[in-house]
Amino acid sequence: MSLDSDIIVDRRRIRRKLTFWRVMAALIAIAAIAGFALVMTPGARGTFASAGAIARVQIDGLIRSDAERTRALERLENSQAAAVIVHVNSPGGTTAGSEQLFDSLTRLKAKKPLVVVVEGLAASGGYITAIASDHIIAQQSSLVGSIGVLFQFPNFSELLKTIGVKVEEVKSTPLKAAPNGFEPTSPEARAALDALVKDSYAWFKDLVKQRRGMDDTQLEKVVDGRVFTGRQAIDLKLIDQLGDEKTAVTWLEEQKGVKKGLSVRDYKLEPRFSDLPFLRTAASVTLEALGFSAIAHQIEQSGVAQAVDRAGLDGMLALWQPAGSN
């Protein structure tokens, strides 16, 4: 072997080793940053340091069952917070998770004055969250509503037929684990699912009717699955007032007797990695510095995290998902 060939082989070995250690350094850096942030971020596990202040709770993204969130809200019930402002920006999620959050906020409302501010979106399960409050404030261009229930499932039966794969099964009754996605949905299975959706839809409508004080005529105008702007929603009784957090503070002072001039402090629920933008940015910067610009770009774009979140939703959904969204 010539000297030039030896040099080329050595360079390749060095390049592989550098790539390995770059990846390891990036992973260690990201883990260290995440660990440091969770330890040092005030309120990262539902703590509230300032007695007598107004607590700001943020409900963002997809809603699912979350025991840690429930415990954090229970701690807020027993805190020294003077009142609570819940900011909602969510397309919804699972019906079970939305009901759990509704119940938690209802219990919190019994202990503390509570108001909801809709930032960009309170649809489906996000709207279930909002109506836990006796007073809902939204901006004129906010979107609220999407009162309805969805059950989606993929069906691969035609694909399996094309590639010559058949899934065999033995089950106790025809409706066990139906639909399974590996065979055409039977009329009986579809009827069973239809009954589930209709029952959950009836529960959702009754909840809106009760919480928003609507009669049947008013209710029928808002339960066809559409979203409405804040301007439309106030006339339809879906919200109570147009405004923002300052509007919420004024309402708490004038209607709930909360002391004037109190500061509003964040009360953070248990965060997911995808809920921490500064961690995504730190990870992106680290990877960029180590030469992995393509990976850094993917982390900076939150689409992957959102896709994983959506894929993790199980069961009946109260979710607003416009066609073509990712």
GROMACS .gro file of C-alpha atoms in nm:
model
  326
    1MET     CA    1   0.000   0.000   0.000
    2SER     CA    2   0.137   0.342  -0.091
    3LEU     CA    3   0.200   0.622   0.154
    4ASP     CA    4  -0.087   0.822   0.002
    5SER     CA    5  -0.330   0.533   0.059
    6ASP     CA    6  -0.222   0.507   0.423
    7ILE     CA    7  -0.282   0.878   0.474
    8ILE     CA    8  -0.632   0.854   0.320
    9VAL     CA    9  -0.723   0.559   0.545
   10ASP     CA   10  -0.595   0.743   0.854
   11ARG     CA   11  -0.791   1.055   0.766
   12ARG     CA   12  -1.110   0.853   0.728
   13ARG     CA   13  -1.055   0.694   1.068
   14ILE     CA   14  -0.996   1.033   1.228
   15ARG     CA   15  -1.308   1.175   1.056
   16ARG     CA   16  -1.522   0.887   1.191
   17LYS     CA   17  -1.388   0.938   1.542
   18LEU     CA   18  -1.452   1.313   1.524
   19THR     CA   19  -1.809   1.252   1.408
   20PHE     CA   20  -1.869   1.010   1.698
   21TRP     CA   21  -1.736   1.251   1.960
   22ARG     CA   22  -1.926   1.541   1.808
   23VAL     CA   23  -2.251   1.347   1.846
   24MET     CA   24  -2.162   1.247   2.203
   25ALA     CA   25  -2.070   1.606   2.293
   26ALA     CA   26  -2.399   1.733   2.149
   27LEU     CA   27  -2.604   1.478   2.344
   28ILE     CA   28  -2.419   1.551   2.667
   29ALA     CA   29  -2.460   1.926   2.619
   30ILE     CA   30  -2.832   1.897   2.550
   31ALA     CA   31  -2.883   1.668   2.852
   32ALA     CA   32  -2.687   1.905   3.076
   33ILE     CA   33  -2.882   2.210   2.958
   34ALA     CA   34  -3.216   2.031   3.007
   35GLY     CA   35  -3.121   1.911   3.354
   36PHE     CA   36  -2.995   2.253   3.458
   37ALA     CA   37  -3.309   2.423   3.328
   38LEU     CA   38  -3.545   2.189   3.512
   39VAL     CA   39  -3.352   2.241   3.836
   40MET     CA   40  -3.307   2.617   3.807
   41THR     CA   41  -3.630   2.729   3.636
   42PRO     CA   42  -3.858   2.879   3.905
   43GLY     CA   43  -4.191   2.701   3.920
   44ALA     CA   44  -4.085   2.421   3.684
   45ARG     CA   45  -4.279   2.172   3.893
   46GLY     CA   46  -4.569   2.391   3.994
   47THR     CA   47  -4.415   2.617   4.258
   48PHE     CA   48  -4.533   2.969   4.328
   49ALA     CA   49  -4.297   3.187   4.528
   50SER     CA   50  -4.482   3.519   4.555
   51ALA     CA   51  -4.759   3.517   4.814
   52GLY     CA   52  -5.047   3.746   4.732
   53ALA     CA   53  -4.971   3.775   4.362
   54ILE     CA   54  -5.198   3.665   4.076
   55ALA     CA   55  -5.094   3.331   3.928
   56ARG     CA   56  -5.064   3.302   3.551
   57VAL     CA   57  -5.123   2.947   3.421
   58GLN     CA   58  -5.049   2.864   3.058
   59ILE     CA   59  -5.236   2.586   2.876
   60ASP     CA   60  -5.064   2.541   2.540
   61GLY     CA   61  -5.073   2.280   2.266
   62LEU     CA   62  -5.238   1.940   2.271
   63ILE     CA   63  -5.428   1.843   2.585
   64ARG     CA   64  -5.406   1.490   2.721
   65SER     CA   65  -5.441   1.324   3.061
   66ASP     CA   66  -5.163   1.447   3.286
   67ALA     CA   67  -5.141   1.347   3.653
   68GLU     CA   68  -4.852   1.587   3.719
   69ARG     CA   69  -5.056   1.878   3.586
   70THR     CA   70  -5.344   1.780   3.814
   71ARG     CA   71  -5.114   1.773   4.118
   72ALA     CA   72  -4.963   2.110   4.024
   73LEU     CA   73  -5.309   2.268   4.004
   74GLU     CA   74  -5.399   2.112   4.340
   75ARG     CA   75  -5.090   2.277   4.490
   76LEU     CA   76  -5.206   2.606   4.341
   77GLU     CA   77  -5.540   2.561   4.521
   78ASN     CA   78  -5.354   2.563   4.854
   79SER     CA   79  -5.106   2.838   4.765
   80GLN     CA   80  -5.114   3.203   4.871
   81ALA     CA   81  -5.202   3.321   4.521
   82ALA     CA   82  -5.474   3.584   4.529
   83ALA     CA   83  -5.632   3.478   4.197
   84VAL     CA   84  -5.560   3.283   3.879
   85ILE     CA   85  -5.550   3.386   3.513
   86VAL     CA   86  -5.551   3.086   3.279
   87HIS     CA   87  -5.415   3.157   2.931
   88VAL     CA   88  -5.545   2.906   2.676
   89ASN     CA   89  -5.389   2.849   2.335
   90SER     CA   90  -5.488   2.497   2.233
   91PRO     CA   91  -5.659   2.311   1.947
   92GLY     CA   92  -5.780   2.052   2.198
   93GLY     CA   93  -5.674   1.693   2.246
   94THR     CA   94  -5.832   1.384   2.398
   95THR     CA   95  -6.177   1.412   2.551
   96ALA     CA   96  -6.055   1.237   2.866
   97GLY     CA   97  -5.760   1.474   2.905
   98SER     CA   98  -5.981   1.777   2.842
   99GLU     CA   99  -6.236   1.657   3.098
  100GLN     CA  100  -5.958   1.600   3.352
  101LEU     CA  101  -5.827   1.952   3.301
  102PHE     CA  102  -6.180   2.097   3.318
  103ASP     CA  103  -6.238   1.921   3.652
  104SER     CA  104  -5.903   2.042   3.790
  105LEU     CA  105  -5.978   2.403   3.696
  106THR     CA  106  -6.331   2.375   3.837
  107ARG     CA  107  -6.188   2.266   4.174
  108LEU     CA  108  -5.932   2.547   4.155
  109LYS     CA  109  -6.208   2.800   4.079
  110ALA     CA  110  -6.386   2.696   4.399
  111LYS     CA  111  -6.080   2.809   4.598
  112LYS     CA  112  -5.950   3.105   4.395
  113PRO     CA  113  -6.104   3.371   4.169
  114LEU     CA  114  -6.030   3.247   3.818
  115VAL     CA  115  -6.058   3.394   3.470
  116VAL     CA  116  -5.963   3.255   3.128
  117VAL     CA  117  -5.787   3.451   2.854
  118VAL     CA  118  -5.794   3.297   2.506
  119GLU     CA  119  -5.476   3.391   2.328
  120GLY     CA  120  -5.484   3.247   1.977
  121LEU     CA  121  -5.706   2.942   1.996
  122ALA     CA  122  -5.945   2.763   2.231
  123ALA     CA  123  -6.101   2.494   2.015
  124SER     CA  124  -6.263   2.161   2.103
  125GLY     CA  125  -6.084   2.041   2.418
  126GLY     CA  126  -5.929   2.386   2.446
  127TYR     CA  127  -6.280   2.529   2.471
  128ILE     CA  128  -6.376   2.265   2.730
  129THR     CA  129  -6.083   2.401   2.929
  130ALA     CA  130  -6.202   2.760   2.887
  131ILE     CA  131  -6.559   2.701   3.006
  132ALA     CA  132  -6.435   2.584   3.345
  133SER     CA  133  -6.416   2.957   3.417
  134ASP     CA  134  -6.716   3.177   3.485
  135HIS     CA  135  -6.562   3.451   3.270
  136ILE     CA  136  -6.388   3.406   2.935
  137ILE     CA  137  -6.193   3.684   2.765
  138ALA     CA  138  -6.061   3.661   2.410
  139GLN     CA  139  -5.902   3.888   2.155
  140GLN     CA  140  -6.108   3.993   1.857
  141SER     CA  141  -5.915   3.764   1.622
  142SER     CA  142  -5.890   3.466   1.859
  143LEU     CA  143  -6.059   3.145   1.746
  144VAL     CA  144  -6.296   2.962   1.980
  145GLY     CA  145  -6.549   2.682   1.951
  146SER     CA  146  -6.515   2.369   1.735
  147ILE     CA  147  -6.769   2.199   1.960
  148GLY     CA  148  -6.761   1.838   1.850
  149VAL     CA  149  -6.594   1.499   1.890
  150LEU     CA  150  -6.375   1.301   1.651
  151PHE     CA  151  -6.266   0.939   1.629
  152GLN     CA  152  -6.000   0.871   1.366
  153PHE     CA  153  -5.822   0.550   1.278
  154PRO     CA  154  -5.607   0.441   0.983
  155ASN     CA  155  -5.720   0.146   0.773
  156PHE     CA  156  -5.445  -0.048   0.595
  157SER     CA  157  -5.661  -0.329   0.457
  158GLU     CA  158  -5.628  -0.226   0.090
  159LEU     CA  159  -5.252  -0.177   0.126
  160LEU     CA  160  -5.211  -0.519   0.291
  161LYS     CA  161  -5.416  -0.676   0.014
  162THR     CA  162  -5.188  -0.516  -0.248
  163ILE     CA  163  -4.866  -0.646  -0.092
  164GLY     CA  164  -5.015  -0.986  -0.010
  165VAL     CA  165  -5.021  -0.967   0.370
  166LYS     CA  166  -5.311  -1.099   0.578
  167VAL     CA  167  -5.341  -1.048   0.953
  168GLU     CA  168  -5.493  -1.345   1.133
  169GLU     CA  169  -5.664  -1.306   1.470
  170VAL     CA  170  -5.874  -1.494   1.722
  171LYS     CA  171  -6.094  -1.285   1.950
  172SER     CA  172  -6.373  -1.342   2.196
  173THR     CA  173  -6.640  -1.136   2.020
  174PRO     CA  174  -6.669  -0.960   1.682
  175LEU     CA  175  -6.646  -0.611   1.838
  176LYS     CA  176  -6.337  -0.683   2.048
  177ALA     CA  177  -6.054  -0.444   1.941
  178ALA     CA  178  -6.265  -0.312   1.654
  179PRO     CA  179  -6.177  -0.135   1.436
  180ASN     CA  180  -5.828  -0.277   1.403
  181GLY     CA  181  -5.712  -0.115   1.079
  182PHE     CA  182  -5.615  -0.447   0.920
  183GLU     CA  183  -5.957  -0.529   0.775
  184PRO     CA  184  -6.255  -0.332   0.643
  185THR     CA  185  -6.461  -0.185   0.926
  186SER     CA  186  -6.777  -0.387   0.975
  187PRO     CA  187  -7.117  -0.214   0.996
  188GLU     CA  188  -7.145  -0.332   1.358
  189ALA     CA  189  -6.806  -0.179   1.450
  190ARG     CA  190  -6.891   0.147   1.275
  191ALA     CA  191  -7.225   0.163   1.459
  192ALA     CA  192  -7.049   0.106   1.792
  193LEU     CA  193  -6.803   0.388   1.720
  194ASP     CA  194  -7.085   0.614   1.607
  195ALA     CA  195  -7.258   0.555   1.941
  196LEU     CA  196  -6.939   0.648   2.126
  197VAL     CA  197  -6.896   0.970   1.930
  198LYS     CA  198  -7.260   1.070   1.972
  199ASP     CA  199  -7.252   1.006   2.346
  200SER     CA  200  -6.938   1.217   2.394
  201TYR     CA  201  -7.083   1.485   2.166
  202ALA     CA  202  -7.401   1.498   2.377
  203TRP     CA  203  -7.186   1.536   2.692
  204PHE     CA  204  -6.990   1.820   2.529
  205LYS     CA  205  -7.307   2.003   2.418
  206ASP     CA  206  -7.470   1.968   2.761
  207LEU     CA  207  -7.153   2.104   2.923
  208VAL     CA  208  -7.153   2.409   2.696
  209LYS     CA  209  -7.526   2.465   2.748
  210GLN     CA  210  -7.490   2.450   3.125
  211ARG     CA  211  -7.169   2.648   3.163
  212ARG     CA  212  -7.260   2.921   2.912
  213GLY     CA  213  -7.627   2.952   3.012
  214MET     CA  214  -7.762   2.886   2.663
  215ASP     CA  215  -8.108   2.777   2.557
  216ASP     CA  216  -8.154   2.515   2.285
  217THR     CA  217  -8.182   2.773   2.007
  218GLN     CA  218  -7.860   2.946   2.108
  219LEU     CA  219  -7.683   2.613   2.147
  220GLU     CA  220  -7.772   2.489   1.798
  221LYS     CA  221  -7.602   2.791   1.645
  222VAL     CA  222  -7.260   2.695   1.783
  223VAL     CA  223  -7.239   2.314   1.794
  224ASP     CA  224  -7.182   2.227   1.428
  225GLY     CA  225  -6.803   2.199   1.471
  226ARG     CA  226  -6.710   2.544   1.342
  227VAL     CA  227  -6.468   2.784   1.506
  228PHE     CA  228  -6.563   3.148   1.557
  229THR     CA  229  -6.360   3.464   1.596
  230GLY     CA  230  -6.370   3.648   1.926
  231ARG     CA  231  -6.590   3.913   1.767
  232GLN     CA  232  -6.841   3.648   1.659
  233ALA     CA  233  -6.811   3.448   1.980
  234ILE     CA  234  -6.918   3.729   2.209
  235ASP     CA  235  -7.253   3.765   2.031
  236LEU     CA  236  -7.297   3.385   2.039
  237LYS     CA  237  -7.232   3.374   2.418
  238LEU     CA  238  -6.924   3.156   2.374
  239ILE     CA  239  -6.714   3.421   2.552
  240ASP     CA  240  -6.793   3.713   2.782
  241GLN     CA  241  -6.555   3.992   2.688
  242LEU     CA  242  -6.298   4.106   2.435
  243GLY     CA  243  -5.955   4.191   2.568
  244ASP     CA  244  -5.630   4.054   2.706
  245GLU     CA  245  -5.456   3.990   3.038
  246LYS     CA  246  -5.496   4.351   3.150
  247THR     CA  247  -5.868   4.314   3.090
  248ALA     CA  248  -5.864   3.998   3.304
  249VAL     CA  249  -5.685   4.174   3.590
  250THR     CA  250  -5.939   4.458   3.581
  251TRP     CA  251  -6.227   4.207   3.590
  252LEU     CA  252  -6.074   4.028   3.890
  253GLU     CA  253  -6.037   4.360   4.073
  254GLU     CA  254  -6.385   4.491   3.993
  255GLN     CA  255  -6.590   4.172   4.005
  256LYS     CA  256  -6.400   3.946   4.247
  257GLY     CA  257  -6.259   4.202   4.489
  258VAL     CA  258  -5.896   4.118   4.418
  259LYS     CA  259  -5.663   4.384   4.557
  260LYS     CA  260  -5.549   4.638   4.299
  261GLY     CA  261  -5.189   4.659   4.189
  262LEU     CA  262  -5.095   4.295   4.243
  263SER     CA  263  -4.828   4.156   4.013
  264VAL     CA  264  -4.903   3.865   3.780
  265ARG     CA  265  -4.650   3.582   3.815
  266ASP     CA  266  -4.608   3.263   3.612
  267TYR     CA  267  -4.713   2.939   3.775
  268LYS     CA  268  -4.563   2.672   3.553
  269LEU     CA  269  -4.703   2.325   3.518
  270GLU     CA  270  -4.476   2.028   3.452
  271PRO     CA  271  -4.304   2.110   3.119
  272ARG     CA  272  -4.236   1.881   2.826
  273PHE     CA  273  -3.913   1.931   2.632
  274SER     CA  274  -4.116   2.055   2.334
  275ASP     CA  275  -4.277   2.318   2.561
  276LEU     CA  276  -3.939   2.482   2.635
  277PRO     CA  277  -3.844   2.703   2.338
  278PHE     CA  278  -3.517   2.819   2.496
  279LEU     CA  279  -3.404   2.454   2.529
  280ARG     CA  280  -3.477   2.395   2.161
  281THR     CA  281  -3.276   2.706   2.080
  282ALA     CA  282  -2.987   2.595   2.302
  283ALA     CA  283  -2.985   2.252   2.143
  284SER     CA  284  -2.992   2.408   1.799
  285VAL     CA  285  -2.699   2.640   1.876
  286THR     CA  286  -2.497   2.352   2.020
  287LEU     CA  287  -2.553   2.130   1.718
  288GLU     CA  288  -2.479   2.418   1.480
  289ALA     CA  289  -2.146   2.481   1.653
  290LEU     CA  290  -2.058   2.114   1.626
  291GLY     CA  291  -2.122   2.108   1.253
  292PHE     CA  292  -2.467   1.946   1.246
  293SER     CA  293  -2.654   2.233   1.085
  294ALA     CA  294  -2.917   2.011   0.920
  295ILE     CA  295  -3.013   1.851   1.252
  296ALA     CA  296  -3.010   2.191   1.418
  297HIS     CA  297  -3.256   2.322   1.162
  298GLN     CA  298  -3.493   2.033   1.229
  299ILE     CA  299  -3.484   2.095   1.605
  300GLU     CA  300  -3.543   2.467   1.561
  301GLN     CA  301  -3.850   2.386   1.353
  302SER     CA  302  -4.098   2.237   1.603
  303GLY     CA  303  -4.278   2.022   1.348
  304VAL     CA  304  -4.118   1.698   1.465
  305ALA     CA  305  -4.220   1.752   1.826
  306GLN     CA  306  -4.572   1.844   1.720
  307ALA     CA  307  -4.601   1.535   1.502
  308VAL     CA  308  -4.487   1.314   1.789
  309ASP     CA  309  -4.737   1.482   2.020
  310ARG     CA  310  -5.023   1.423   1.777
  311ALA     CA  311  -4.923   1.060   1.723
  312GLY     CA  312  -4.938   1.008   2.100
  313LEU     CA  313  -5.307   1.097   2.130
  314ASP     CA  314  -5.515   0.791   2.208
  315GLY     CA  315  -5.891   0.744   2.232
  316MET     CA  316  -6.171   0.989   2.157
  317LEU     CA  317  -6.051   1.329   2.041
  318ALA     CA  318  -6.190   1.676   2.100
  319LEU     CA  319  -5.948   1.832   1.855
  320TRP     CA  320  -5.961   2.106   1.594
  321GLN     CA  321  -5.739   2.005   1.302
  322PRO     CA  322  -5.794   2.204   0.981
  323ALA     CA  323  -5.735   2.014   0.658
  324GLY     CA  324  -5.375   2.031   0.543
  325SER     CA  325  -5.228   2.112   0.886
  326ASN     CA  326  -4.931   1.917   1.019
   0.00000   0.00000   0.00000
